[in-house]
PDB file of N, CA and C in Angstrom:
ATOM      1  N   UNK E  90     -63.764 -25.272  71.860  1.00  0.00           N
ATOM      2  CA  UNK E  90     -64.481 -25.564  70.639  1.00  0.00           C
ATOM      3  C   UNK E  90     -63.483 -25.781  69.503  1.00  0.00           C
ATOM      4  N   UNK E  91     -63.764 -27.133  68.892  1.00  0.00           N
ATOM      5  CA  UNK E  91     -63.002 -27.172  67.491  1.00  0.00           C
ATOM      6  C   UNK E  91     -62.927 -26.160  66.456  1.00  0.00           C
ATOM      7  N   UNK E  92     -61.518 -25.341  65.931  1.00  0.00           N
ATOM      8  CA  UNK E  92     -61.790 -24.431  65.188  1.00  0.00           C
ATOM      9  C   UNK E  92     -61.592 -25.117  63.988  1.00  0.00           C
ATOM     10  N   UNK E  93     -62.126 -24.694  62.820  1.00  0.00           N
ATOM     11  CA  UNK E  93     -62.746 -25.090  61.726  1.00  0.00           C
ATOM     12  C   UNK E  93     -61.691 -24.392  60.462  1.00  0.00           C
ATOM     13  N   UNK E  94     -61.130 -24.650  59.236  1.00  0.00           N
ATOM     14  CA  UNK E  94     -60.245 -23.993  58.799  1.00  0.00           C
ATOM     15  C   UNK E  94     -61.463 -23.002  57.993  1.00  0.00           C
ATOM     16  N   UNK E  95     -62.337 -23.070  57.375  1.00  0.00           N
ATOM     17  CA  UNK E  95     -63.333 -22.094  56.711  1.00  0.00           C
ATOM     18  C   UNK E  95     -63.599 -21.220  57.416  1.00  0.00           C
ATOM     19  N   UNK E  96     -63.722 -19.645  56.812  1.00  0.00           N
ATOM     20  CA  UNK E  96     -64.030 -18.562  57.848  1.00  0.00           C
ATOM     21  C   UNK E  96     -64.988 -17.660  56.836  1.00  0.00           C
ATOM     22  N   UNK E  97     -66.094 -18.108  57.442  1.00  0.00           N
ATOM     23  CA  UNK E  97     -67.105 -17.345  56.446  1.00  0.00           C
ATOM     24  C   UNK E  97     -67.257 -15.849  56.144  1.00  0.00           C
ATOM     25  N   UNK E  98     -66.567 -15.011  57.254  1.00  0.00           N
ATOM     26  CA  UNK E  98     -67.013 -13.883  57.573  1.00  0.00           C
ATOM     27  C   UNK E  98     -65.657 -13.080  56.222  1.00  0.00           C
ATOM     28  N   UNK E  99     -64.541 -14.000  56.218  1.00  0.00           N
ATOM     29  CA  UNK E  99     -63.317 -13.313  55.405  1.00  0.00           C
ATOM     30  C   UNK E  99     -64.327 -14.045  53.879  1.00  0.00           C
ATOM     31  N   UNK E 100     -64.772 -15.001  54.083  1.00  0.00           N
ATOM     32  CA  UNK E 100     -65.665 -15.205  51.952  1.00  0.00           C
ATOM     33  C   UNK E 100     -66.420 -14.243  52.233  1.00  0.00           C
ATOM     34  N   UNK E 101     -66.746 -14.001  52.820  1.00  0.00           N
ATOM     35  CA  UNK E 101     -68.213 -12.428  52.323  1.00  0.00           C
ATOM     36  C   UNK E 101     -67.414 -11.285  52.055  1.00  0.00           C
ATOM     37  N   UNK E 102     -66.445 -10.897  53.022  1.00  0.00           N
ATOM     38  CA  UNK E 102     -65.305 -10.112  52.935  1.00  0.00           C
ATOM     39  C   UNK E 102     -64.874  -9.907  51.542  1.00  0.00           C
ATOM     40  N   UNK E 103     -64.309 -10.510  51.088  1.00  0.00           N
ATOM     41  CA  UNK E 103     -63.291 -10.990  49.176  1.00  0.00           C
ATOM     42  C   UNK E 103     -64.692 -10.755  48.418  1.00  0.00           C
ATOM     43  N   UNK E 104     -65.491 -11.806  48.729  1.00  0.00           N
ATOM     44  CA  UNK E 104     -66.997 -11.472  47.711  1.00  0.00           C
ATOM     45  C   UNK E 104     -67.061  -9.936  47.408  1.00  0.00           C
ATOM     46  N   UNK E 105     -67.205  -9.163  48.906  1.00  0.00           N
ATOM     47  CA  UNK E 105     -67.127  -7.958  48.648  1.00  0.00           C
ATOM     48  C   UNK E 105     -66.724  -7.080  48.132  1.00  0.00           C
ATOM     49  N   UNK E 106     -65.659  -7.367  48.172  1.00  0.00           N
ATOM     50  CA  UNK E 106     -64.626  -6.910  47.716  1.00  0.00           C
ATOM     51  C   UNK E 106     -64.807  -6.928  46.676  1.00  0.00           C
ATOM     52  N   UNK E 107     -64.876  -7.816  45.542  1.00  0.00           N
ATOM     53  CA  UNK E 107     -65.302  -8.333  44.514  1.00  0.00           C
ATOM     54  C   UNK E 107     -66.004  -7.803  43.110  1.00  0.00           C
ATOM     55  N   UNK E 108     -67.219  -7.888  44.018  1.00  0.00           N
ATOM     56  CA  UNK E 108     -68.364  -6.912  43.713  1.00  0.00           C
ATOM     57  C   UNK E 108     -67.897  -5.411  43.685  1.00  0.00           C
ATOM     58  N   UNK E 109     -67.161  -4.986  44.283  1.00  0.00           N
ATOM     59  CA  UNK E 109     -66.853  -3.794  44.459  1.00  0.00           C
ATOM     60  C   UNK E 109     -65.951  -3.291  43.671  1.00  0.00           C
ATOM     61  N   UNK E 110     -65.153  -3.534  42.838  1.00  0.00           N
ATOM     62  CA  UNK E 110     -63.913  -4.200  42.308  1.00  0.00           C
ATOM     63  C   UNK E 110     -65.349  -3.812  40.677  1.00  0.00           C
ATOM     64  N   UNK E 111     -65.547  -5.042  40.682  1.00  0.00           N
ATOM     65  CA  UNK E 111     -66.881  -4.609  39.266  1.00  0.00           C
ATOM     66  C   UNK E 111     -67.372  -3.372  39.090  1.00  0.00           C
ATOM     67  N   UNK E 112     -67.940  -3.055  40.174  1.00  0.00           N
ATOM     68  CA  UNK E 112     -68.778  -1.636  40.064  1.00  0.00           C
ATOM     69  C   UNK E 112     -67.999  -0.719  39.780  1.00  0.00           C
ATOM     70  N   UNK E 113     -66.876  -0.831  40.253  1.00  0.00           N
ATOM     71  CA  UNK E 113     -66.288   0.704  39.642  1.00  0.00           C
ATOM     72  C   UNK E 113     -65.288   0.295  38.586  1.00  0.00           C
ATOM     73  N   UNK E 114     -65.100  -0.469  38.130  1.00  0.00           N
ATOM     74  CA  UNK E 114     -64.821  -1.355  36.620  1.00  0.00           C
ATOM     75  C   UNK E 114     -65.916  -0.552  35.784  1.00  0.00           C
ATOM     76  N   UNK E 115     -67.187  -0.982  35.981  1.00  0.00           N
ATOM     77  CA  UNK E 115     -68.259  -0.886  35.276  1.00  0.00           C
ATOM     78  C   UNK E 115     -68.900   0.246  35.118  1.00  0.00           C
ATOM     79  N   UNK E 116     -68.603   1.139  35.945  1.00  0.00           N
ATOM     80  CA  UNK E 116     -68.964   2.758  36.087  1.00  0.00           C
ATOM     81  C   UNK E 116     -68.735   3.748  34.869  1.00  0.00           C
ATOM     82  N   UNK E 117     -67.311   3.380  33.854  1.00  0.00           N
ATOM     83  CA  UNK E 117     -67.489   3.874  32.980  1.00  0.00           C
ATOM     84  C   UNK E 117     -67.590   3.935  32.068  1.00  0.00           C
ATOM     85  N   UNK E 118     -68.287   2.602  31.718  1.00  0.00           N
ATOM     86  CA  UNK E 118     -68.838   2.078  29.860  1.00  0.00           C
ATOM     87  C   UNK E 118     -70.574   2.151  30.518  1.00  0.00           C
ATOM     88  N   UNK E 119     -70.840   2.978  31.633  1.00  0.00           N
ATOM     89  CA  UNK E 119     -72.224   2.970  32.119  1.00  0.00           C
ATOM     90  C   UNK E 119     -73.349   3.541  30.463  1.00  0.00           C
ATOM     91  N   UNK E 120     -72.592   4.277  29.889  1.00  0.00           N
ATOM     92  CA  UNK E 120     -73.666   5.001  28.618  1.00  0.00           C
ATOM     93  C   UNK E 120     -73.907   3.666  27.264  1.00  0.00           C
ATOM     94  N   UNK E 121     -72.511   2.704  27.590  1.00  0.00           N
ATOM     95  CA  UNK E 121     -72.542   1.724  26.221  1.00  0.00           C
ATOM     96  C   UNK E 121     -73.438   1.020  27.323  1.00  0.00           C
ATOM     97  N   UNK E 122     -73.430   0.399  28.642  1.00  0.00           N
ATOM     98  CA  UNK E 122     -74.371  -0.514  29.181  1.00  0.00           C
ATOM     99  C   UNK E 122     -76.067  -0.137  28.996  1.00  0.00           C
ATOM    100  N   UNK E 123     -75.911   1.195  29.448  1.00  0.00           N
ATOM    101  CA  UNK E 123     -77.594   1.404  28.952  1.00  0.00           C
ATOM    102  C   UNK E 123     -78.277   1.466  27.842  1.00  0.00           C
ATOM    103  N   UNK E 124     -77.344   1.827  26.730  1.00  0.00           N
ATOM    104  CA  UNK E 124     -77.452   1.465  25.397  1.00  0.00           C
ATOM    105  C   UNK E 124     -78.013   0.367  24.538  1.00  0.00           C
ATOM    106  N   UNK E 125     -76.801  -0.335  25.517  1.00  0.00           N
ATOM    107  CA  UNK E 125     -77.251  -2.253  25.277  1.00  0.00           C
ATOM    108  C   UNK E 125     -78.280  -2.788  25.873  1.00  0.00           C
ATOM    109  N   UNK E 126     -78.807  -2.149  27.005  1.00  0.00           N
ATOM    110  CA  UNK E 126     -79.600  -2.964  27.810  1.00  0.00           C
ATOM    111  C   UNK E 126     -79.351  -3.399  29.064  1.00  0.00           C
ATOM    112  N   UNK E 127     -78.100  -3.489  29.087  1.00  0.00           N
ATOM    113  CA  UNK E 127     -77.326  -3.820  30.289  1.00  0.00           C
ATOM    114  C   UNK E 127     -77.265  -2.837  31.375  1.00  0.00           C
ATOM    115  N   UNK E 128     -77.830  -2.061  31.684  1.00  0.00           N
ATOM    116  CA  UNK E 128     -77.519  -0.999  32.629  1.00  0.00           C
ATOM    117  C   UNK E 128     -77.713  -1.927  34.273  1.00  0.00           C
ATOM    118  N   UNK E 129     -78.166  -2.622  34.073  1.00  0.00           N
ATOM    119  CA  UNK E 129     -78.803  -3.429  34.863  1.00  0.00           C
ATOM    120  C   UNK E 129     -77.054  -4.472  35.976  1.00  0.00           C
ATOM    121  N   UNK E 130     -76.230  -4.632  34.775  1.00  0.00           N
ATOM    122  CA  UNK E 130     -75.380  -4.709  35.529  1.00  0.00           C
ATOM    123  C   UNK E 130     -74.482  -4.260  36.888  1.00  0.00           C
ATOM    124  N   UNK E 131     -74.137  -3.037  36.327  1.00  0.00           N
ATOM    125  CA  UNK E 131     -73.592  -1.979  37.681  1.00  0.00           C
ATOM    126  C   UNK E 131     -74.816  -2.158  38.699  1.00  0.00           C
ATOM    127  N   UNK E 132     -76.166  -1.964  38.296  1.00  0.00           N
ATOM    128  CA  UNK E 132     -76.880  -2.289  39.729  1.00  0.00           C
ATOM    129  C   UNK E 132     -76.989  -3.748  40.167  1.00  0.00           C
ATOM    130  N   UNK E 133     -76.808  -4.856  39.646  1.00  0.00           N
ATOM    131  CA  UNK E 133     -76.403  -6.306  40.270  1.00  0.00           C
ATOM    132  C   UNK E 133     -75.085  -6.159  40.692  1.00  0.00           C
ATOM    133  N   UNK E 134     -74.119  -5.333  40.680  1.00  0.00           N
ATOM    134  CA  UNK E 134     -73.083  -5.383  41.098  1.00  0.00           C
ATOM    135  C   UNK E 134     -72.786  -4.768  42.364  1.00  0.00           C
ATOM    136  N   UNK E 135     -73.946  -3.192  42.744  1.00  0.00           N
ATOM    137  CA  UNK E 135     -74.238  -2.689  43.912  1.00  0.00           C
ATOM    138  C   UNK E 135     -74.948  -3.713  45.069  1.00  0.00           C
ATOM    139  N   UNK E 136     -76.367  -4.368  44.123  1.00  0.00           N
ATOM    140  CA  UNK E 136     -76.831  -5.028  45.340  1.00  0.00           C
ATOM    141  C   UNK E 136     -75.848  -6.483  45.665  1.00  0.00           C
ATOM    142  N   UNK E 137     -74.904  -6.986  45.173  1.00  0.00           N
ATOM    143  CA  UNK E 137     -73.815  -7.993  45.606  1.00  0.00           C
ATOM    144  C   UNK E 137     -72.979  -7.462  46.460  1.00  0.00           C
ATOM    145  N   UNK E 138     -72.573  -5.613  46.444  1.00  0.00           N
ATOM    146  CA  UNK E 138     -71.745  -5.530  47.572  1.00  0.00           C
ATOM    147  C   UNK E 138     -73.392  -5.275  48.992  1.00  0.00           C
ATOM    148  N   UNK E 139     -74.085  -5.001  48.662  1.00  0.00           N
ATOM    149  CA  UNK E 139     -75.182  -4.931  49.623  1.00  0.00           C
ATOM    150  C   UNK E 139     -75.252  -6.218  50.601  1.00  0.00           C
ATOM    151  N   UNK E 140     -75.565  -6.914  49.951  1.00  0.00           N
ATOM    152  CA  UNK E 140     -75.906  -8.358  50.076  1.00  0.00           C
ATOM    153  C   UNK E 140     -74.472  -8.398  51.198  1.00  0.00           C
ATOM    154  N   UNK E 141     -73.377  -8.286  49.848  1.00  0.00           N
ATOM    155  CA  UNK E 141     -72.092  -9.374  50.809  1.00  0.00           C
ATOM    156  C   UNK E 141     -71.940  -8.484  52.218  1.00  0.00           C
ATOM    157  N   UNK E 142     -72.587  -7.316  52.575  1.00  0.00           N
ATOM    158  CA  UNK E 142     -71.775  -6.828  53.858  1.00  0.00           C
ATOM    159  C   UNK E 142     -72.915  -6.832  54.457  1.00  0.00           C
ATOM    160  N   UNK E 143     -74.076  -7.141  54.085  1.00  0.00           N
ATOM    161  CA  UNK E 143     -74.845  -8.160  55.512  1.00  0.00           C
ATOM    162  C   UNK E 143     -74.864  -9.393  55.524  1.00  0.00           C
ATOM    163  N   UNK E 144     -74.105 -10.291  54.662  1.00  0.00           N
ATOM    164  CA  UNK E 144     -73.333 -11.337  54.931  1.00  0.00           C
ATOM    165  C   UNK E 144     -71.986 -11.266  55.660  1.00  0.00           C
ATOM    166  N   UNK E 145     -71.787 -10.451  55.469  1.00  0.00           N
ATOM    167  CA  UNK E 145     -70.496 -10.021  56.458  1.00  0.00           C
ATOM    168  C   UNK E 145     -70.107 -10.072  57.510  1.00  0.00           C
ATOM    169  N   UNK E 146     -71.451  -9.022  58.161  1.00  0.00           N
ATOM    170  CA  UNK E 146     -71.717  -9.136  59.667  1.00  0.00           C
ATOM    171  C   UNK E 146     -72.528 -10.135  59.677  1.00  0.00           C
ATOM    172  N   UNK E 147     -73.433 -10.540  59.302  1.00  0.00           N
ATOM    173  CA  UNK E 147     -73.929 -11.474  59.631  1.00  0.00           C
ATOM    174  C   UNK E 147     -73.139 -13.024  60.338  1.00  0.00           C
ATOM    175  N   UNK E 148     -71.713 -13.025  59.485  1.00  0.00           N
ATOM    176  CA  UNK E 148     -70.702 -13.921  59.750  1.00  0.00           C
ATOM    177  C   UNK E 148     -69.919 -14.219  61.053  1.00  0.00           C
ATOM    178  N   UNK E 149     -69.479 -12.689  61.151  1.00  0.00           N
ATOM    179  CA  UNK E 149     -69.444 -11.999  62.347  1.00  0.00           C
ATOM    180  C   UNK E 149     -69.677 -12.067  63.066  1.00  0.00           C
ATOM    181  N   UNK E 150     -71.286 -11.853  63.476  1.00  0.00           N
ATOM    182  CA  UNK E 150     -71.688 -12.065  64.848  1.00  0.00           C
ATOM    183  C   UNK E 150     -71.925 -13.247  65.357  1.00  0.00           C
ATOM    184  N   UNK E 151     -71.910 -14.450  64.155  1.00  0.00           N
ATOM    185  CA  UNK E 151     -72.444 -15.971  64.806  1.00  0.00           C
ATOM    186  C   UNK E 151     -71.267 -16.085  64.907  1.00  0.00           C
ATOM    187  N   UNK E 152     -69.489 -16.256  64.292  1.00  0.00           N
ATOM    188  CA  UNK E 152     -68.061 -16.032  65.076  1.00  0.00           C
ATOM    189  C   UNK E 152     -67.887 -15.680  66.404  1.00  0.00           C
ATOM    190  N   UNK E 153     -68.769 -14.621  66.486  1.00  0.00           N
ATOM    191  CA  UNK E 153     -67.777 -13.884  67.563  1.00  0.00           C
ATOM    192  C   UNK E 153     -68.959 -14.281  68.664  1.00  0.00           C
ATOM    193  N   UNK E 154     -70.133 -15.345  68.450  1.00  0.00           N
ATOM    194  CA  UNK E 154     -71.237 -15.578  68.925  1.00  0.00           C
ATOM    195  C   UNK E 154     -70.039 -17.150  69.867  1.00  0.00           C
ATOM    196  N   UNK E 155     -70.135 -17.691  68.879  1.00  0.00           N
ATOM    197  CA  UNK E 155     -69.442 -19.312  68.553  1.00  0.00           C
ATOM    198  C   UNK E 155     -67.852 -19.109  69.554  1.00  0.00           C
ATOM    199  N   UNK E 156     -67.423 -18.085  69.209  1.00  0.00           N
ATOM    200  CA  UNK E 156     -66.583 -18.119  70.296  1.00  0.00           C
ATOM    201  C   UNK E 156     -66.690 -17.255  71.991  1.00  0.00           C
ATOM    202  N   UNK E 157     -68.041 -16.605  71.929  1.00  0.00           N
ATOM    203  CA  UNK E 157     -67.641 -16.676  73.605  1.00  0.00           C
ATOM    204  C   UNK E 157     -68.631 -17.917  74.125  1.00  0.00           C
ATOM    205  N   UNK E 158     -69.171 -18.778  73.335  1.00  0.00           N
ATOM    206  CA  UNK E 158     -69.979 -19.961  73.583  1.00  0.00           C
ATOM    207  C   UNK E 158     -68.642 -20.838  74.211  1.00  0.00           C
TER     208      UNK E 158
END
């Protein structure tokens, strides 16, 4: 099978990373975010690492699907 240079499973990976990277950035101006309104951030920033690590595996298993095909 032609391998492909894009590897989806390492972008969900970094995404993750990412997201994760924010949240605990964001963890401790949490009293000025709720203040503002924003509290809402740190939790878009939880469900993005949510998201990215069942994008993750999700990546994963059609990879590791794609290659014993």
């Amino acid at each position: 099978m032609e391998q492909h240079p894009f590897d989806a499973a390492r972008m969900f990976l970094v995404g993750t990373i990412v997201w994760a990277v924010a949240f605990v950035a964001l963890l401790p101006f949490a009293g000025r975010l709720s203040d503002a309104g924003r509290a809402w951030w740190i939790w878009a920033c939880l469900a993005g690492v949510g998201v990215g690590l069942l994008g993750w595996e999700a990546a994963r298993w059609v990879r590791d699907r794609s290659i014993r095909e």
